[in-house]
Short mmCIF file of C-alpha atoms in Angstrom, two decimals:
data_model
loop_
_atom_site.label_atom_id
_atom_site.label_comp_id
_atom_site.label_asym_id
_atom_site.label_seq_id
_atom_site.Cartn_x
_atom_site.Cartn_y
_atom_site.Cartn_z
CA MET A 1 -227.81 105.94 49.63
CA THR A 2 -227.84 102.12 49.45
CA THR A 3 -226.38 99.83 52.07
CA THR A 4 -223.33 99.26 49.93
CA ASP A 5 -222.79 103.03 49.76
CA GLN A 6 -222.57 103.36 53.55
CA PRO A 7 -219.03 104.25 54.65
CA SER A 8 -217.28 101.64 56.75
CA ARG A 9 -216.89 102.00 60.52
CA ASP A 10 -213.18 102.79 60.07
CA GLU A 11 -213.98 105.51 57.55
CA LEU A 12 -216.65 106.99 59.83
CA MET A 13 -214.22 107.01 62.76
CA THR A 14 -211.60 108.75 60.61
CA ARG A 15 -214.15 111.41 59.58
CA LEU A 16 -215.27 111.80 63.19
CA HIS A 17 -211.73 112.34 64.47
CA THR A 18 -211.05 114.83 61.68
CA ALA A 19 -214.28 116.75 62.41
CA GLY A 20 -213.45 116.74 66.11
CA ARG A 21 -210.00 118.20 65.47
CA GLU A 22 -211.48 120.88 63.22
CA LEU A 23 -214.10 121.77 65.85
CA SER A 24 -211.48 121.89 68.60
CA THR A 25 -209.22 124.14 66.53
CA ALA A 26 -212.10 126.45 65.61
CA ALA A 27 -213.20 126.71 69.26
CA VAL A 28 -209.67 127.44 70.50
CA MET A 29 -209.10 130.10 67.84
CA PHE A 30 -212.47 131.78 68.52
CA HIS A 31 -211.98 131.92 72.28
CA SER A 32 -208.34 132.98 71.97
CA ALA A 33 -209.36 135.87 69.71
CA LEU A 34 -212.20 136.82 72.06
CA ALA A 35 -209.97 136.66 75.13
CA GLN A 36 -207.24 138.73 73.47
CA LEU A 37 -209.74 141.50 72.71
CA HIS A 38 -210.28 141.92 76.44
CA GLY A 39 -206.74 141.37 77.75
CA LEU A 40 -207.40 137.79 78.85
CA SER A 41 -205.82 134.44 78.13
CA GLY A 42 -207.96 131.63 76.75
CA THR A 43 -207.85 129.86 80.11
CA GLU A 44 -208.97 133.01 81.93
CA GLU A 45 -211.89 133.54 79.55
CA LYS A 46 -213.10 129.95 80.01
CA ALA A 47 -212.71 130.23 83.80
CA ILE A 48 -215.05 133.25 83.74
CA ASP A 49 -217.51 131.15 81.76
CA LEU A 50 -217.37 128.40 84.41
CA LEU A 51 -217.99 130.88 87.22
CA GLN A 52 -220.95 132.32 85.31
CA ARG A 53 -222.45 128.89 84.66
CA PHE A 54 -221.89 127.27 88.07
CA GLY A 55 -221.87 130.30 90.37
CA PRO A 56 -219.30 130.78 93.16
CA LEU A 57 -216.87 127.85 93.40
CA THR A 58 -214.06 126.83 95.70
CA ALA A 59 -210.61 126.66 94.14
CA ARG A 60 -210.85 122.87 94.19
CA GLU A 61 -214.24 122.89 92.45
CA LEU A 62 -213.04 125.36 89.81
CA GLY A 63 -210.02 123.14 89.22
CA GLU A 64 -212.22 120.07 88.82
CA HIS A 65 -214.49 121.79 86.29
CA ALA A 66 -211.52 123.18 84.36
CA GLY A 67 -209.31 120.12 84.70
CA LEU A 68 -206.45 122.21 86.08
CA ALA A 69 -204.03 121.51 88.93
CA PRO A 70 -204.52 123.42 92.24
CA ALA A 71 -201.33 125.42 91.72
CA SER A 72 -202.59 126.59 88.34
CA ILE A 73 -205.93 127.66 89.84
CA THR A 74 -204.28 129.83 92.50
CA GLY A 75 -202.43 131.88 89.90
CA LEU A 76 -205.45 131.91 87.58
CA VAL A 77 -207.74 133.37 90.26
CA ASP A 78 -205.10 135.93 91.24
CA ARG A 79 -204.90 137.15 87.64
CA LEU A 80 -208.69 137.31 87.22
CA GLN A 81 -208.98 139.26 90.46
CA ARG A 82 -206.32 141.77 89.40
CA LYS A 83 -208.12 142.25 86.05
CA GLY A 84 -211.49 142.79 87.75
CA PHE A 85 -213.20 139.66 86.39
CA ALA A 86 -213.44 137.68 89.64
CA ARG A 87 -213.17 138.09 93.38
CA ARG A 88 -212.71 135.94 96.47
CA ILE A 89 -215.58 135.93 98.97
CA PRO A 90 -216.04 134.15 102.34
CA ASN A 91 -217.51 130.66 102.08
CA PRO A 92 -220.73 130.78 104.14
CA SER A 93 -220.65 127.00 104.67
CA ASP A 94 -216.97 126.81 105.69
CA GLY A 95 -215.34 129.72 107.47
CA ARG A 96 -211.86 128.33 106.76
CA SER A 97 -212.15 128.63 102.98
CA VAL A 98 -213.17 131.13 100.33
CA LEU A 99 -215.23 131.01 97.16
CA ILE A 100 -214.29 132.45 93.79
CA GLN A 101 -217.10 134.50 92.27
CA ALA A 102 -217.38 136.15 88.87
CA ALA A 103 -217.34 139.93 89.29
CA GLU A 104 -220.64 141.68 88.59
CA GLY A 105 -220.90 142.51 84.91
CA SER A 106 -217.73 140.55 84.12
CA THR A 107 -219.19 139.10 80.90
CA ASP A 108 -221.07 142.19 79.69
CA ALA A 109 -218.32 143.03 77.22
CA LEU A 110 -218.02 139.42 76.04
CA VAL A 111 -221.68 138.58 75.36
CA PRO A 112 -222.18 140.66 72.16
CA HIS A 113 -219.40 138.72 70.42
CA PHE A 114 -221.45 135.52 70.72
CA ASP A 115 -224.59 136.81 68.93
CA HIS A 116 -223.58 135.82 65.39
CA PHE A 117 -222.10 132.51 66.54
CA LEU A 118 -225.18 131.50 68.56
CA SER A 119 -227.51 132.50 65.73
CA GLY A 120 -225.60 130.18 63.41
CA MET A 121 -225.75 127.35 65.95
CA ASP A 122 -229.53 127.77 66.30
CA GLY A 123 -229.86 127.40 62.53
CA LEU A 124 -227.68 124.29 62.59
CA CYS A 125 -229.70 122.65 65.39
CA ALA A 126 -232.92 123.21 63.42
CA ARG A 127 -231.70 120.61 60.91
CA PHE A 128 -231.84 117.80 63.49
CA SER A 129 -234.71 116.03 65.24
CA ASP A 130 -235.10 116.05 69.02
CA ALA A 131 -233.83 112.45 69.17
CA GLU A 132 -230.78 113.32 67.11
CA LEU A 133 -230.06 116.36 69.27
CA ALA A 134 -230.28 114.18 72.39
CA THR A 135 -227.64 111.87 70.89
CA ILE A 136 -225.43 114.85 70.05
CA VAL A 137 -225.80 116.23 73.57
CA ASP A 138 -224.79 112.88 75.06
CA PHE A 139 -221.78 112.62 72.75
CA LEU A 140 -220.56 116.16 73.41
CA GLY A 141 -221.03 115.85 77.18
CA SER A 142 -219.10 112.58 77.29
CA SER A 143 -216.39 114.05 75.05
CA ALA A 144 -216.01 117.04 77.38
CA ALA A 145 -215.57 114.71 80.38
CA ILE A 146 -212.84 112.78 78.58
CA GLN A 147 -211.16 116.06 77.58
CA ARG A 148 -211.21 117.35 81.17
CA GLU A 149 -209.62 114.13 82.39
CA ALA A 150 -206.91 114.46 79.74
CA THR A 151 -206.29 118.08 80.79
CA ALA A 152 -206.00 117.05 84.43
CA ARG A 153 -203.41 114.44 83.52
CA LEU A 154 -201.36 117.03 81.64
CA THR A 155 -201.44 119.66 84.38
CA ALA A 156 -201.08 117.43 87.42
CA SER A 157 -197.58 117.25 88.90
CA GLN A 158 -195.98 114.16 90.32
CA PRO A 159 -197.52 113.53 93.76
CA GLY A 160 -195.20 113.94 96.71
CA ALA A 161 -194.45 111.18 99.17
CA ARG A 162 -196.92 110.89 102.04
CA ALA A 163 -195.67 111.57 105.52
CA THR A 164 -197.07 110.12 108.70
CA GLY A 165 -200.61 111.36 109.31
CA GLY A 166 -201.39 111.73 105.62
CA GLU A 167 -199.65 115.08 105.06
CA THR A 168 -197.73 115.44 101.84
CA ALA A 169 -194.02 115.64 102.59
CA LEU A 170 -191.67 118.03 100.86
CA THR A 171 -188.32 116.85 99.63
CA ARG A 172 -185.20 118.43 101.09
CA SER A 173 -184.80 120.51 97.93
CA GLN A 174 -188.40 121.73 98.12
CA LYS A 175 -188.02 122.65 101.77
CA LEU A 176 -184.90 124.62 100.91
CA THR A 177 -186.87 126.52 98.26
CA VAL A 178 -189.51 127.54 100.82
CA GLN A 179 -186.86 128.43 103.39
CA THR A 180 -184.84 130.44 100.88
CA ALA A 181 -187.96 132.36 99.87
CA ALA A 182 -189.02 133.18 103.44
CA HIS A 183 -185.63 133.91 105.00
CA GLY A 184 -184.62 135.76 101.84
CA VAL A 185 -187.58 138.10 102.28
CA VAL A 186 -186.30 138.93 105.77
CA SER A 187 -182.90 139.79 104.30
CA LEU A 188 -184.38 141.88 101.50
CA MET A 189 -186.57 143.93 103.82
CA ALA A 190 -183.66 144.52 106.17
CA ALA A 191 -181.40 145.55 103.29
CA ALA A 192 -184.04 147.97 101.99
CA ASP A 193 -184.08 149.91 105.27
CA PRO A 194 -181.58 152.80 104.92
CA GLY A 195 -180.58 152.99 108.59
CA PRO A 196 -178.04 150.54 110.09
CA PHE A 197 -179.89 150.14 113.41
CA SER A 198 -183.38 150.30 111.98
CA SER A 199 -182.28 147.78 109.35
CA ALA A 200 -181.50 145.30 112.13
CA ARG A 201 -184.87 145.98 113.76
CA ALA A 202 -186.65 145.43 110.46
CA GLY A 203 -184.90 142.11 109.98
CA MET A 204 -185.67 140.98 113.52
CA ALA A 205 -189.35 141.90 113.17
CA ALA A 206 -189.69 140.08 109.88
CA GLY A 207 -187.86 137.04 111.25
CA LYS A 208 -190.11 136.95 114.30
CA ALA A 209 -193.13 136.93 111.99
CA LEU A 210 -191.79 133.80 110.28
CA GLY A 211 -191.55 132.14 113.68
CA SER A 212 -195.31 132.51 114.18
CA ALA A 213 -196.13 130.59 110.99
CA THR A 214 -198.41 127.56 111.33
CA GLY A 215 -199.32 124.57 109.17
CA LEU A 216 -196.89 122.89 106.78
CA THR A 217 -195.23 126.25 106.08
CA GLY A 218 -194.59 126.79 109.79
CA ARG A 219 -193.10 123.31 110.23
CA VAL A 220 -190.77 123.77 107.26
CA LEU A 221 -189.61 127.20 108.48
CA ALA A 222 -189.04 125.82 111.98
CA GLU A 223 -186.40 123.47 110.58
CA LYS A 224 -182.80 124.57 110.19
CA PRO A 225 -182.32 125.63 106.55
CA ARG A 226 -179.49 123.27 105.62
CA GLY A 227 -177.52 124.32 102.60
CA MET A 228 -179.15 127.76 102.25
CA LYS A 229 -176.68 130.31 100.91
CA LEU A 230 -178.04 133.76 100.16
CA GLY A 231 -176.01 136.14 98.03
CA LYS A 232 -174.02 138.97 99.54
CA SER A 233 -175.55 141.86 97.60
CA THR A 234 -179.21 142.84 97.54
CA ALA A 235 -179.31 142.13 93.81
CA ASP A 236 -177.89 138.62 94.30
CA ILE A 237 -180.36 137.87 97.08
CA ALA A 238 -183.26 139.13 94.97
CA ASP A 239 -182.19 136.90 92.08
CA GLN A 240 -182.55 133.91 94.40
CA VAL A 241 -185.57 134.95 96.42
CA PHE A 242 -188.07 136.16 93.81
CA PRO A 243 -188.05 132.88 91.82
CA ALA A 244 -188.13 130.94 95.11
CA LEU A 245 -191.26 132.83 96.18
CA ALA A 246 -193.11 131.89 93.00
CA ALA A 247 -191.87 128.29 93.17
CA SER A 248 -192.96 127.98 96.81
CA VAL A 249 -196.48 129.15 96.06
CA ALA A 250 -196.69 126.66 93.17
CA LEU A 251 -195.41 123.59 95.04
CA LEU A 252 -197.46 124.30 98.18
CA GLY A 253 -200.52 124.91 96.01
CA GLU A 254 -200.10 121.45 94.52
CA ILE A 255 -200.46 120.01 98.02
CA ASP A 256 -203.32 122.26 99.11
CA PRO A 257 -204.40 125.69 97.79
CA ALA A 258 -205.02 126.73 101.40
CA GLU A 259 -201.37 126.04 102.23
CA ALA A 260 -200.26 128.27 99.36
CA GLU A 261 -202.46 131.04 100.80
CA ASN A 262 -200.97 130.34 104.24
CA PHE A 263 -197.48 130.85 102.80
CA ARG A 264 -198.53 134.09 101.11
CA SER A 265 -199.98 135.32 104.38
CA VAL A 266 -196.79 134.48 106.30
CA ILE A 267 -194.66 136.42 103.81
CA GLN A 268 -197.04 139.38 103.81
CA VAL A 269 -197.02 139.52 107.61
CA ALA A 270 -193.22 139.42 107.61
CA VAL A 271 -193.06 142.30 105.13
CA GLU A 272 -195.60 144.35 107.08
CA SER A 273 -193.79 143.68 110.35
CA ALA A 274 -190.54 144.98 108.87
CA MET A 275 -192.23 148.13 107.57
CA LYS A 276 -193.86 148.86 110.95
CA THR A 277 -190.46 149.24 112.61
CA ARG A 278 -190.25 152.69 111.03
CA THR A 279 -192.58 155.61 111.63
CA GLY A 280 -192.87 155.90 107.88
CA ALA A 281 -191.66 153.23 105.49
CA SER A 282 -188.88 154.44 103.23
CA PRO A 283 -189.44 154.50 99.45
CA ALA A 284 -186.89 151.70 99.16
CA MET A 285 -188.80 149.50 101.62
CA SER A 286 -192.10 150.23 99.90
CA ALA A 287 -190.59 149.39 96.53
CA MET A 288 -189.13 146.13 97.88
CA ALA A 289 -192.47 145.19 99.43
CA ALA A 290 -194.16 145.73 96.08
CA LYS A 291 -191.60 143.54 94.30
CA ILE A 292 -192.09 140.77 96.85
CA GLY A 293 -195.84 140.98 96.40
CA ALA A 294 -195.45 140.78 92.63
CA ALA A 295 -193.26 137.68 92.96
CA LEU A 296 -195.94 136.00 95.11
CA ASP A 297 -198.52 136.74 92.40
CA THR A 298 -196.42 135.39 89.53
CA VAL A 299 -197.94 131.91 89.70
#
């Protein structure tokens, strides 16, 4: 090819962008099909890959590698744990946090699907010199960094206002969501108890558990819930509380994943406290506890 036959810079850039879009589409379709075969979403399958490549990671580290917001990571890890692909383990270097680790053998079923693809890639790489491959590696690595930054921008929520001392403040509406979720759980557990007197004891025990909450969750629950109006029937209360539980986990997770776990723990303690007021929890209480747990795991 002569110099005059060389495509212009603009033409090369157009071809590059087109090739990049084709590669991105092909990669998404391949991993989506692979994930679907094993009951995973594309995000879950790639998260497993990150845990395999980097080893145990904190939620923050996993979010940084994936380019996802903290609230998204909390729900992602919960789903992977339920499906048996990951687990939370104590962080040996920080007793206050946990690490997310790929479950043993989590990729065994996925690996065979890559054989044909990797064989084709090896054949493709053989066409290029070491210097050319080094350039390709640099380009792809830099492209991935730009893509992760773009993903982070898409998934990040608007930052909350900063309160004195550097703690992220919740708006009045957000506080009401957390309060509705927590106090609503007390009402639901009390309503699920079949006995009139034991129902009151269940509600008191659950309410007392909320009073022992610490951190941002504890401070929010210590405030008077202004404007909170729970429905009169159990069904009406549930319609308010279950979405509020999921929303609370999400918004607290955006501030700090540890605070989302703190909220989960407070709710779980409240539920357990209500159930312990009876010698044996009634089927209705057990069913309500399971529904509350499911709502916490929605995110």
